CSV table of C-alpha atoms in Angstrom, one decimal:
chain,number,residue,atom,x,y,z
A,470,MET,CA,0.0,0.0,0.0
A,471,ASN,CA,1.2,3.5,-0.8
A,472,ASP,CA,1.0,6.8,0.9
A,473,LEU,CA,-1.6,9.3,-0.2
A,474,THR,CA,-0.2,12.4,-1.6
A,475,ILE,CA,-2.4,15.4,-2.2
A,476,ASN,CA,-1.2,18.3,-4.2
A,477,ILE,CA,-3.8,20.9,-5.2
A,478,THR,CA,-2.5,23.9,-6.9
A,479,ASP,CA,-5.8,25.7,-7.4
A,480,LYS,CA,-9.4,25.2,-6.6
A,481,SER,CA,-11.8,28.1,-7.3
A,482,TYR,CA,-15.5,28.5,-7.3
A,483,LEU,CA,-17.1,30.7,-10.0
A,484,ASN,CA,-19.7,33.0,-8.7
A,485,SER,CA,-22.4,32.8,-11.3
A,486,THR,CA,-24.1,36.1,-10.5
A,487,ASP,CA,-21.2,38.5,-10.8
A,488,LYS,CA,-18.8,36.3,-12.8
A,489,THR,CA,-16.0,36.6,-10.2
A,490,SER,CA,-14.1,33.6,-9.1
A,491,LYS,CA,-13.1,32.9,-5.5
A,492,GLN,CA,-10.0,30.8,-4.8
A,493,VAL,CA,-10.7,28.3,-2.0
A,494,VAL,CA,-7.5,26.2,-2.1
A,495,LYS,CA,-4.1,27.4,-3.1
A,496,ASP,CA,-0.9,25.2,-3.2
A,497,LEU,CA,-2.1,22.7,-0.7
A,498,GLN,CA,0.2,19.8,-0.1
A,499,LEU,CA,-0.6,17.0,2.2
A,500,ASN,CA,0.8,13.5,2.8
A,501,LEU,CA,-0.9,10.6,4.5
A,502,ALA,CA,1.1,7.6,5.5
A,503,ASN,CA,-0.4,4.2,5.5
A,504,ASN,CA,-2.8,3.5,8.3
A,505,GLU,CA,-2.4,7.0,9.6
A,506,PHE,CA,-5.2,8.9,11.4
A,507,VAL,CA,-5.0,12.6,10.5
A,508,CYS,CA,-7.2,15.3,11.8
A,509,LEU,CA,-7.7,18.5,9.8
A,510,VAL,CA,-8.4,21.5,12.0
A,511,GLY,CA,-9.4,24.8,10.7
A,512,PRO,CA,-12.0,27.6,10.8
A,513,SER,CA,-15.4,26.7,9.4
A,514,GLY,CA,-15.8,27.6,5.7
A,515,CYS,CA,-12.1,27.2,5.0
A,516,GLY,CA,-12.7,24.6,2.4
A,517,LYS,CA,-12.3,21.3,4.3
A,518,THR,CA,-15.4,19.8,2.9
A,519,THR,CA,-14.3,20.9,-0.6
A,520,LEU,CA,-11.0,19.0,0.0
A,521,LEU,CA,-12.8,15.8,1.1
A,522,ASN,CA,-15.1,16.0,-1.9
A,523,ILE,CA,-12.1,16.2,-4.2
A,524,LEU,CA,-10.6,13.2,-2.5
A,525,ALA,CA,-13.8,11.3,-2.8
A,526,GLY,CA,-13.9,12.0,-6.5
A,527,LEU,CA,-17.1,14.0,-6.2
A,528,ASP,CA,-15.4,17.2,-7.4
A,529,THR,CA,-13.1,17.0,-10.3
A,530,ASP,CA,-12.9,20.7,-11.2
A,531,PHE,CA,-9.5,21.6,-9.7
A,532,SER,CA,-5.9,21.8,-10.7
A,533,GLY,CA,-3.3,19.5,-9.2
A,534,ASN,CA,-3.2,15.8,-8.6
A,535,ILE,CA,-4.1,13.3,-6.0
A,536,SER,CA,-2.2,10.1,-6.0
A,537,LEU,CA,-3.9,7.4,-4.0
A,538,ASN,CA,-3.6,4.7,-6.6
A,539,GLU,CA,-2.8,1.3,-5.1
A,540,ASN,CA,-1.6,-1.1,-7.7
A,541,HIS,CA,-3.4,0.9,-10.4
A,542,LYS,CA,-6.7,0.1,-8.7
A,543,ALA,CA,-8.9,2.9,-7.6
A,544,PRO,CA,-9.0,2.9,-3.8
A,545,LYS,CA,-12.1,2.3,-1.9
A,546,VAL,CA,-13.2,5.5,-0.2
A,547,GLY,CA,-15.6,5.5,2.7
A,548,TYR,CA,-17.1,8.9,3.4
A,549,VAL,CA,-19.0,10.0,6.5
A,550,PHE,CA,-20.7,13.2,5.4
A,551,GLN,CA,-21.6,16.0,7.7
A,552,ASN,CA,-25.2,14.9,7.4
A,553,PRO,CA,-25.8,11.1,7.6
A,554,ARG,CA,-27.1,11.0,4.0
A,555,LEU,CA,-29.0,7.7,4.5
A,556,LEU,CA,-31.6,6.7,2.0
A,557,PRO,CA,-34.8,7.4,4.0
A,558,TRP,CA,-36.8,4.7,2.0
A,559,ARG,CA,-34.4,1.9,2.9
A,560,THR,CA,-33.9,0.3,6.3
A,561,VAL,CA,-30.7,0.6,8.4
A,562,GLN,CA,-29.4,-2.8,7.1
A,563,GLU,CA,-30.3,-2.0,3.5
A,564,ASN,CA,-28.5,1.3,3.7
A,565,ILE,CA,-25.4,-0.3,4.9
A,566,GLU,CA,-25.5,-3.2,2.5
A,567,LEU,CA,-26.2,-1.1,-0.6
A,568,ALA,CA,-23.0,0.8,-0.2
A,569,SER,CA,-20.9,-2.4,-0.2
A,570,GLU,CA,-20.2,-4.5,-3.2
A,571,GLU,CA,-19.7,-7.7,-1.3
A,572,LYS,CA,-21.6,-9.4,1.5
A,573,ILE,CA,-20.7,-7.8,4.8
A,574,GLU,CA,-19.5,-10.6,7.1
A,575,THR,CA,-19.1,-8.2,10.0
A,576,LEU,CA,-22.5,-6.5,9.8
A,577,ASP,CA,-23.9,-7.9,13.0
A,578,PHE,CA,-20.7,-7.2,14.8
A,579,LEU,CA,-20.7,-3.6,13.6
A,580,LEU,CA,-24.3,-3.0,14.5
A,581,GLU,CA,-23.7,-4.6,17.8
A,582,SER,CA,-20.7,-2.5,18.7
A,583,MET,CA,-22.5,0.7,17.6
A,584,GLY,CA,-25.5,-0.3,19.7
A,585,LEU,CA,-27.8,-0.6,16.7
A,586,ALA,CA,-28.4,-4.4,16.8
A,587,THR,CA,-32.1,-3.9,17.4
A,588,GLU,CA,-32.5,-1.2,14.7
A,589,LYS,CA,-31.6,-3.4,11.7
A,590,ASP,CA,-35.0,-3.1,10.1
A,591,THR,CA,-35.8,0.5,11.1
A,592,PHE,CA,-36.2,3.2,8.6
A,593,PRO,CA,-33.9,6.2,9.2
A,594,ALA,CA,-36.9,8.6,9.9
A,595,HIS,CA,-37.4,6.7,13.1
A,596,LEU,CA,-33.8,7.0,14.3
A,597,SER,CA,-32.3,9.9,16.3
A,598,LEU,CA,-29.6,12.0,14.7
A,599,GLY,CA,-26.9,10.3,16.8
A,600,MET,CA,-28.1,6.8,15.7
A,601,SER,CA,-28.3,8.0,12.0
A,602,ARG,CA,-24.7,9.2,12.3
A,603,ARG,CA,-23.6,5.9,13.7
A,604,VAL,CA,-25.3,4.1,10.8
A,605,ALA,CA,-23.4,6.3,8.4
A,606,ILE,CA,-20.2,5.4,10.2
A,607,ILE,CA,-20.9,1.7,9.9
A,608,ARG,CA,-21.7,2.2,6.2
A,609,ALA,CA,-18.3,3.7,5.7
A,610,PHE,CA,-16.5,1.1,7.7
A,611,ALA,CA,-18.4,-1.8,6.2
A,612,ILE,CA,-16.9,-1.3,2.7
A,613,ASP,CA,-13.5,-2.0,4.2
A,614,PRO,CA,-12.1,1.3,2.9
A,615,ASP,CA,-8.5,2.1,1.9
A,616,LEU,CA,-9.3,5.7,2.8
A,617,LEU,CA,-11.9,6.9,5.3
A,618,LEU,CA,-13.0,10.5,5.0
A,619,MET,CA,-15.0,12.0,7.9
A,620,ASP,CA,-16.5,15.4,7.8
A,621,GLU,CA,-17.3,16.5,11.4
A,622,PRO,CA,-19.2,13.3,11.9
A,623,PHE,CA,-19.9,14.0,15.6
A,624,VAL,CA,-20.9,17.6,15.5
A,625,SER,CA,-24.2,18.3,17.3
A,626,LEU,CA,-24.1,15.1,19.3
A,627,ASP,CA,-24.3,15.5,23.0
A,628,PRO,CA,-20.9,15.1,24.7
A,629,PRO,CA,-21.4,11.6,26.2
A,630,THR,CA,-22.7,10.2,22.9
A,631,ALA,CA,-19.9,12.0,21.0
A,632,ARG,CA,-17.3,10.4,23.4
A,633,GLN,CA,-18.8,7.0,22.9
A,634,ALA,CA,-18.8,7.4,19.2
A,635,GLN,CA,-15.2,8.5,19.2
A,636,GLN,CA,-14.2,5.5,21.3
A,637,LEU,CA,-16.0,3.1,18.9
A,638,LEU,CA,-14.4,4.8,15.9
A,639,ILE,CA,-10.9,4.2,17.4
A,640,ASP,CA,-11.8,0.6,18.3
A,641,LEU,CA,-12.9,-0.2,14.8
A,642,TRP,CA,-10.0,1.6,13.3
A,643,SER,CA,-7.4,-0.2,15.4
A,644,LYS,CA,-9.1,-3.5,14.5
A,645,ARG,CA,-8.9,-2.7,10.8
A,646,PRO,CA,-6.4,0.1,10.2
A,647,HIS,CA,-6.5,2.3,7.2
A,648,LYS,CA,-5.9,5.9,6.3
A,649,VAL,CA,-8.3,8.3,8.0
A,650,LEU,CA,-8.8,12.0,7.2
A,651,PHE,CA,-11.0,13.5,9.9
A,652,VAL,CA,-12.3,17.0,9.7
A,653,THR,CA,-13.2,18.8,12.9
A,654,HIS,CA,-13.1,22.2,14.6
A,655,ASP,CA,-13.0,20.7,18.0
A,656,LEU,CA,-9.4,20.6,19.1
A,657,ARG,CA,-10.0,18.2,22.0
A,658,GLU,CA,-11.7,15.8,19.7
A,659,ALA,CA,-8.8,16.0,17.3
A,660,ILE,CA,-6.2,15.4,20.0
A,661,THR,CA,-8.1,12.4,21.2
A,662,LEU,CA,-8.3,10.8,17.8
A,663,ALA,CA,-5.4,11.7,15.7
A,664,ASP,CA,-1.8,10.5,15.0
A,665,ARG,CA,-1.2,13.9,13.5
A,666,LEU,CA,-2.9,17.3,13.5
A,667,ILE,CA,-2.9,19.5,10.5
A,668,PHE,CA,-3.9,23.1,11.0
A,669,LEU,CA,-5.4,25.0,8.1
A,670,ASN,CA,-6.2,28.6,7.5
A,671,SER,CA,-8.7,30.0,5.1
A,672,ASN,CA,-9.0,32.3,2.0
A,673,PRO,CA,-7.4,30.4,0.4
A,674,MET,CA,-6.8,27.2,2.3
A,675,SER,CA,-3.3,26.2,3.1
A,676,VAL,CA,-1.4,24.3,5.8
A,677,ILE,CA,-0.2,26.4,8.7
A,678,THR,CA,1.5,23.7,10.7
A,679,GLU,CA,1.5,20.0,11.3
A,680,ILE,CA,1.8,18.6,14.8
A,681,PRO,CA,2.1,14.9,15.7
A,682,VAL,CA,0.2,13.9,18.8
A,683,ALA,CA,2.6,12.2,21.0
A,684,ILE,CA,0.2,10.9,23.6
A,685,PRO,CA,0.1,7.1,23.6
A,686,ARG,CA,-3.4,5.8,22.6
A,687,LYS,CA,-3.9,4.1,25.9
A,688,GLU,CA,-3.6,7.3,27.8
A,689,ARG,CA,-6.0,9.3,25.7
A,690,LEU,CA,-9.1,8.4,27.7
A,691,ASP,CA,-7.6,10.7,30.4
A,692,GLU,CA,-9.1,14.1,29.7
A,693,ALA,CA,-6.5,15.9,31.8
A,694,LYS,CA,-3.8,14.6,29.5
A,695,ILE,CA,-5.7,15.9,26.5
A,696,GLU,CA,-6.3,19.3,28.1
A,697,GLN,CA,-2.6,19.5,29.1
A,698,PHE,CA,-1.6,18.8,25.5
A,699,ARG,CA,-4.0,21.4,24.2
A,700,GLN,CA,-2.7,24.1,26.5
A,701,GLN,CA,0.8,23.3,25.5
A,702,LEU,CA,-0.2,23.6,21.8
A,703,PHE,CA,-1.4,27.1,22.4
A,704,ILE,CA,1.9,28.1,24.0
A,705,ASP,CA,4.1,26.4,21.4
A,706,TYR,CA,2.1,27.5,18.4
A,707,PRO,CA,0.4,30.8,19.2
A,708,GLU,CA,-0.6,31.2,15.5
A,709,ILE,CA,-3.3,28.5,15.9
A,710,THR,CA,-5.2,30.4,18.5
A,711,ALA,CA,-6.7,32.6,15.9
A,712,LEU,CA,-8.2,29.5,14.1
A,713,LEU,CA,-10.3,28.2,16.9
B,1006,MET,CA,-61.5,1.6,13.6
B,1007,GLY,CA,-64.3,3.9,14.8
B,1008,PHE,CA,-62.9,6.6,12.5
B,1009,ILE,CA,-63.0,4.4,9.4
B,1010,TYR,CA,-66.5,3.2,10.4
B,1011,ARG,CA,-67.7,6.8,10.7
B,1012,ARG,CA,-66.1,7.7,7.4
B,1013,SER,CA,-67.8,4.9,5.5
B,1014,ILE,CA,-71.1,6.0,7.0
B,1015,LEU,CA,-70.4,9.5,5.7
B,1016,THR,CA,-69.5,8.2,2.3
B,1017,LEU,CA,-72.7,6.2,2.2
B,1018,LEU,CA,-74.7,9.3,3.3
B,1019,SER,CA,-73.2,11.5,0.7
B,1020,ILE,CA,-73.8,9.1,-2.2
B,1021,SER,CA,-77.4,8.6,-1.0
B,1022,ALA,CA,-77.9,12.3,-0.9
B,1023,PHE,CA,-76.6,12.6,-4.5
B,1024,LEU,CA,-79.0,9.9,-5.7
B,1025,ALA,CA,-81.9,11.5,-3.8
B,1026,LEU,CA,-81.1,14.9,-5.4
B,1027,TRP,CA,-80.9,13.2,-8.9
B,1028,HIS,CA,-84.2,11.4,-8.2
B,1029,GLY,CA,-85.9,14.5,-7.0
B,1030,LEU,CA,-84.8,16.6,-10.0
B,1031,ALA,CA,-85.9,13.8,-12.5
B,1032,TRP,CA,-89.3,13.6,-10.7
B,1033,TYR,CA,-89.7,17.4,-10.7
B,1034,LEU,CA,-88.7,17.8,-14.4
B,1035,ASN,CA,-90.4,14.7,-15.5
B,1036,ALA,CA,-88.5,14.8,-18.8
B,1037,GLU,CA,-87.3,12.2,-21.2
B,1038,THR,CA,-83.8,13.8,-21.0
B,1039,LEU,CA,-83.3,13.1,-17.3
B,1040,PRO,CA,-84.3,9.6,-16.3
B,1041,PRO,CA,-84.4,8.8,-12.6
B,1042,PRO,CA,-81.6,6.6,-11.1
B,1043,PHE,CA,-83.9,3.6,-11.0
B,1044,THR,CA,-84.4,3.6,-14.8
B,1045,VAL,CA,-80.7,4.0,-15.3
B,1046,ALA,CA,-80.0,1.1,-13.1
B,1047,LYS,CA,-82.4,-1.1,-15.0
B,1048,VAL,CA,-80.7,-0.1,-18.3
B,1049,LEU,CA,-77.4,-0.9,-16.8
B,1050,MET,CA,-78.5,-4.4,-15.8
B,1051,THR,CA,-79.9,-5.2,-19.3
B,1052,GLU,CA,-76.7,-3.9,-20.9
B,1053,ILE,CA,-74.6,-6.0,-18.6
B,1054,GLN,CA,-76.7,-9.1,-19.2
B,1055,SER,CA,-76.7,-8.7,-23.0
B,1056,GLY,CA,-72.9,-8.5,-22.8
B,1057,GLN,CA,-72.9,-5.2,-24.8
B,1058,LEU,CA,-71.5,-3.1,-22.0
B,1059,THR,CA,-68.8,-5.6,-21.0
B,1060,HIS,CA,-67.7,-5.9,-24.7
B,1061,HIS,CA,-67.4,-2.1,-25.2
B,1062,LEU,CA,-66.0,-1.4,-21.8
B,1063,SER,CA,-63.3,-4.0,-22.2
B,1064,LYS,CA,-62.3,-2.6,-25.6
B,1065,THR,CA,-62.0,0.9,-24.0
B,1066,LEU,CA,-60.1,-0.5,-21.1
B,1067,TYR,CA,-57.7,-2.3,-23.4
B,1068,ARG,CA,-56.9,0.9,-25.4
B,1069,LEU,CA,-56.6,2.8,-22.1
B,1070,SER,CA,-54.1,0.4,-20.6
B,1071,ILE,CA,-52.0,0.1,-23.7
B,1072,SER,CA,-51.7,3.8,-24.3
B,1073,PHE,CA,-51.3,4.6,-20.6
B,1074,SER,CA,-48.4,2.1,-20.3
B,1075,ILE,CA,-46.6,3.5,-23.4
B,1076,ALA,CA,-47.1,7.1,-22.3
B,1077,MET,CA,-45.9,6.4,-18.8
B,1078,LEU,CA,-42.8,4.4,-19.8
B,1079,LEU,CA,-41.7,6.9,-22.4
B,1080,GLY,CA,-42.6,9.9,-20.3
B,1081,CYS,CA,-40.6,8.7,-17.3
B,1082,ALA,CA,-37.6,7.9,-19.4
B,1083,ILE,CA,-37.7,11.2,-21.3
B,1084,GLY,CA,-38.6,13.2,-18.1
B,1085,ILE,CA,-35.6,11.8,-16.1
B,1086,VAL,CA,-33.2,12.6,-19.0
B,1087,LEU,CA,-34.5,16.1,-19.4
B,1088,GLY,CA,-34.5,16.7,-15.7
B,1089,ARG,CA,-30.8,15.7,-15.5
B,1090,HIS,CA,-29.5,17.4,-18.7
B,1091,LYS,CA,-29.9,21.1,-18.7
B,1092,LYS,CA,-28.9,21.8,-22.3
B,1093,LEU,CA,-31.1,19.1,-23.8
B,1094,ASP,CA,-33.9,20.4,-21.6
B,1095,HIS,CA,-33.5,23.9,-22.9
B,1096,PHE,CA,-33.5,22.6,-26.5
B,1097,LEU,CA,-36.6,20.4,-26.1
B,1098,ASP,CA,-38.5,22.6,-23.8
B,1099,ASN,CA,-40.1,24.5,-26.8
B,1100,TRP,CA,-41.2,21.2,-28.3
B,1101,LEU,CA,-42.9,20.3,-25.1
B,1102,VAL,CA,-44.7,23.6,-25.0
B,1103,ILE,CA,-45.9,23.1,-28.5
B,1104,PHE,CA,-47.2,19.6,-27.8
B,1105,LEU,CA,-48.8,20.6,-24.6
B,1106,ASN,CA,-50.8,23.2,-26.4
B,1107,ILE,CA,-52.0,21.3,-29.4
B,1108,PRO,CA,-55.7,20.6,-28.8
B,1109,ALA,CA,-56.4,16.9,-28.2
B,1110,LEU,CA,-58.9,16.9,-31.0
B,1111,VAL,CA,-56.3,18.1,-33.5
B,1112,THR,CA,-53.9,15.3,-32.6
B,1113,ILE,CA,-56.7,12.8,-33.0
B,1114,ILE,CA,-57.8,14.1,-36.3
B,1115,LEU,CA,-54.3,14.3,-37.7
B,1116,CYS,CA,-53.5,10.7,-36.5
B,1117,TYR,CA,-56.5,9.4,-38.3
B,1118,VAL,CA,-55.8,11.4,-41.4
B,1119,TRP,CA,-52.1,10.4,-41.5
B,1120,PHE,CA,-52.4,6.7,-40.4
B,1121,GLY,CA,-55.9,5.8,-41.3
B,1122,LEU,CA,-58.8,4.8,-39.1
B,1123,THR,CA,-56.7,2.0,-37.4
B,1124,GLU,CA,-56.2,0.8,-33.9
B,1125,THR,CA,-52.6,2.0,-34.0
B,1126,ALA,CA,-53.6,5.5,-35.0
B,1127,ALA,CA,-56.1,5.5,-32.1
B,1128,ILE,CA,-53.6,4.5,-29.5
B,1129,LEU,CA,-50.9,6.8,-31.0
B,1130,ALA,CA,-53.3,9.7,-30.7
B,1131,VAL,CA,-53.9,9.0,-27.0
B,1132,VAL,CA,-50.2,8.6,-26.3
B,1133,ILE,CA,-49.3,11.8,-28.0
B,1134,ASN,CA,-51.9,13.6,-26.0
B,1135,LYS,CA,-50.7,12.2,-22.7
B,1136,LEU,CA,-47.0,12.1,-23.2
B,1137,PRO,CA,-46.1,15.8,-22.7
B,1138,ASN,CA,-47.9,15.9,-19.3
B,1139,VAL,CA,-46.0,12.9,-18.0
B,1140,ILE,CA,-42.7,14.3,-19.2
B,1141,VAL,CA,-43.3,17.7,-17.5
B,1142,THR,CA,-44.3,16.1,-14.2
B,1143,ILE,CA,-41.4,13.6,-14.1
B,1144,ARG,CA,-39.0,16.3,-15.2
B,1145,GLU,CA,-40.0,18.4,-12.2
B,1146,GLY,CA,-39.2,15.4,-10.0
B,1147,ALA,CA,-35.9,14.7,-11.7
B,1148,ARG,CA,-34.8,18.4,-11.3
B,1149,ALA,CA,-35.5,18.2,-7.5
B,1150,LEU,CA,-33.4,15.1,-6.9
B,1151,ASP,CA,-31.3,15.3,-3.8
B,1152,THR,CA,-27.8,15.9,-4.9
B,1153,GLU,CA,-26.4,14.9,-1.5
B,1154,LEU,CA,-27.8,11.4,-1.9
B,1155,LEU,CA,-26.6,11.3,-5.5
B,1156,ASP,CA,-23.1,12.2,-4.3
B,1157,MET,CA,-23.3,9.6,-1.6
B,1158,ALA,CA,-24.2,7.0,-4.3
B,1159,LYS,CA,-21.3,8.2,-6.5
B,1160,CYS,CA,-18.8,8.0,-3.6
B,1161,TYR,CA,-19.9,4.5,-2.7
B,1162,ARG,CA,-19.8,3.5,-6.4
B,1163,PHE,CA,-23.4,2.6,-6.9
B,1164,SER,CA,-23.9,1.2,-10.4
B,1165,LYS,CA,-26.3,3.1,-12.7
B,1166,ARG,CA,-29.0,0.5,-12.1
B,1167,LYS,CA,-28.5,0.6,-8.3
B,1168,THR,CA,-28.7,4.4,-8.3
B,1169,LEU,CA,-31.8,4.4,-10.4
B,1170,ARG,CA,-33.6,1.8,-8.3
B,1171,HIS,CA,-32.5,2.8,-4.8
B,1172,VAL,CA,-31.8,6.5,-5.0
B,1173,ILE,CA,-33.7,8.1,-7.9
B,1174,TRP,CA,-36.8,6.0,-8.2
B,1175,PRO,CA,-38.1,6.4,-4.6
B,1176,GLN,CA,-37.7,10.2,-5.0
B,1177,LEU,CA,-39.6,10.2,-8.2
B,1178,HIS,CA,-42.4,8.0,-6.8
B,1179,PRO,CA,-44.7,10.9,-5.7
B,1180,PHE,CA,-44.3,12.5,-9.1
B,1181,VAL,CA,-45.0,9.2,-10.9
B,1182,MET,CA,-48.2,8.7,-8.8
B,1183,ALA,CA,-49.3,12.3,-9.6
B,1184,ALA,CA,-48.7,11.6,-13.3
B,1185,THR,CA,-50.6,8.4,-13.1
B,1186,ARG,CA,-53.6,9.9,-11.5
B,1187,SER,CA,-53.8,13.0,-13.7
B,1188,GLY,CA,-53.0,10.7,-16.6
B,1189,LEU,CA,-55.8,8.3,-16.0
B,1190,ALA,CA,-58.3,11.2,-15.7
B,1191,LEU,CA,-57.0,12.7,-18.9
B,1192,ILE,CA,-56.6,9.5,-20.9
B,1193,TRP,CA,-60.1,8.1,-20.4
B,1194,LYS,CA,-61.6,11.3,-21.6
B,1195,ILE,CA,-59.5,11.3,-24.7
B,1196,VAL,CA,-60.0,7.6,-25.4
B,1197,LEU,CA,-63.7,8.3,-25.7
B,1198,VAL,CA,-63.2,11.0,-28.2
B,1199,VAL,CA,-60.8,8.8,-30.2
B,1200,GLU,CA,-63.4,6.0,-30.3
B,1201,MET,CA,-66.2,8.4,-31.2
B,1202,LEU,CA,-64.3,9.7,-34.2
B,1203,GLY,CA,-62.8,6.6,-35.7
B,1204,ARG,CA,-63.6,3.3,-34.1
B,1205,SER,CA,-66.5,1.0,-34.4
B,1206,ASP,CA,-66.5,-0.3,-30.8
B,1207,GLY,CA,-65.7,1.0,-27.3
B,1208,MET,CA,-67.4,3.3,-24.9
B,1209,GLY,CA,-67.0,6.4,-27.1
B,1210,TYR,CA,-68.6,4.7,-30.1
B,1211,GLN,CA,-71.5,3.5,-28.0
B,1212,LEU,CA,-72.0,6.9,-26.5
B,1213,HIS,CA,-72.0,8.5,-29.9
B,1214,LEU,CA,-74.7,6.0,-31.0
B,1215,PHE,CA,-76.9,6.8,-28.0
B,1216,PHE,CA,-76.4,10.5,-28.6
B,1217,GLN,CA,-77.9,10.1,-32.1
B,1218,LEU,CA,-80.8,8.1,-30.6
B,1219,PHE,CA,-81.2,10.6,-27.8
B,1220,ASP,CA,-81.0,7.7,-25.4
B,1221,VAL,CA,-80.0,9.5,-22.2
B,1222,ALA,CA,-80.7,6.5,-19.9
B,1223,SER,CA,-78.1,4.4,-21.7
B,1224,ILE,CA,-75.6,7.3,-21.8
B,1225,LEU,CA,-76.0,7.6,-18.0
B,1226,ALA,CA,-75.8,3.8,-17.5
B,1227,TYR,CA,-72.5,3.7,-19.4
B,1228,THR,CA,-71.2,6.7,-17.4
B,1229,VAL,CA,-72.0,5.0,-14.1
B,1230,ALA,CA,-70.1,1.8,-15.2
B,1231,PHE,CA,-67.1,3.9,-16.2
B,1232,VAL,CA,-66.9,6.0,-13.0
B,1233,THR,CA,-67.2,2.8,-10.9
B,1234,LEU,CA,-64.4,1.2,-12.9
B,1235,ILE,CA,-62.0,4.2,-12.5
B,1236,GLN,CA,-62.8,4.4,-8.8
B,1237,GLY,CA,-62.1,0.7,-8.5
B,1238,ILE,CA,-58.7,1.2,-10.1
B,1239,GLU,CA,-57.9,4.0,-7.7
B,1240,LEU,CA,-59.0,2.0,-4.6
B,1241,LEU,CA,-57.7,-1.4,-5.5
B,1242,ILE,CA,-54.4,-0.6,-7.4
B,1243,LEU,CA,-53.2,3.0,-6.8
B,1244,LYS,CA,-54.0,3.4,-3.1
B,1245,PRO,CA,-52.3,0.2,-2.0
B,1246,LEU,CA,-49.3,1.0,-4.2
B,1247,ASP,CA,-49.1,4.4,-2.6
B,1248,LYS,CA,-49.3,2.9,0.9
B,1249,HIS,CA,-46.5,0.4,0.2
B,1250,ALA,CA,-44.2,3.0,-1.2
B,1251,GLN,CA,-44.8,5.5,1.7
B,1252,ARG,CA,-44.2,3.0,4.5
B,1253,TRP,CA,-40.8,4.5,5.3
B,1254,ARG,CA,-42.3,7.9,6.2
B,1255,ARG,CA,-42.8,8.7,9.8
């Protein structure tokens, strides 16, 4: 398996009313090692979702190149969108199975570990937002992705549910490691989850700094450790304070 | 349960009131041109027993179902394509407007003139009348498709067939049902005119005959049969279909 290298020289949006174009991304270079969990942290509206859409192949209108080819085969991309984006007319199980080309051996295990075992045949309209988000996460995991993109998947969840979902995410990821690109504006969340933090600024988006998270994974349940790391970050890198 | 019971009582009452009103009016006018419900029912029974009504009704029903199926299939396909392709839509939009505004009678006459007084011409005339309506309705639906879900399908590499079946079709369903309902209402009116002008069987032909004889009782008897049939289609086919497709809603 290869690293993922992202090199976007320019991504602009054309404003159709006054014919001006707005540059969202300029000379962005990112590198993801195999099985690395990377969190992108930046102000909202800085183009993180645009970046994920480019990586997912949903947006091809940009200059630059993305090399994530593995043996000349297009990589499988799992994408957890900001909204769950479940098909409302299909049950939980159908939603997960439709996304996957093969039969999912681990479906029951995944549902069980996300606390959704009893909701297999439920339609998404009957789920809470937190549950829908978990279904979307299972859907992304179930395809056994080479690259997992997550766009603020835990935003607007209440703190206990969010913590639980984070823990499950890490559990699943350690069982079946792959590259993860996780977008968030919550620094604590980023520190809890990531191997490496990448700070971005906006207009146009570019990398400010990259910081590896040195806390061993076992110790990350300790919130004091996370908080201590966060405070240290603000001292060591004062330029990131403006982003958050 | 009590609610349904009360509603069916209400339905019964309203139909009885309608019949009473009709009867009262017929009795008051005492004219050949408005026979009372009882006379119409008697005519209806004789027509059914003689097999006349069944024969003509089934002919009409046959034309209705063939032309309806063709119009719906073609209309859905074209509507989806136009809803998803802006340029093509711009180009063909004017054609649609033209076809929408050609009077039904003109299409029917032209079809008979060009293709002769044949079954094909009759069905073609109905299809051409109905098709633009289906296209416009389905196009509306295809334009309003949820791009977030389409992106999701693209990202998870849904095949074209999978996308159509699981992502696009359920969203179009309300529009298809709307096209079906308005379509049935439109088509059965047009079918009668088509039959009246160029066929030697079917409801339209019979009605034309009764008109020449001034036989209002028979005209009303055939109308009752037709209305009952269309209601039957609504209750036995369309409603259950709707219910099944809407089961995911809260």
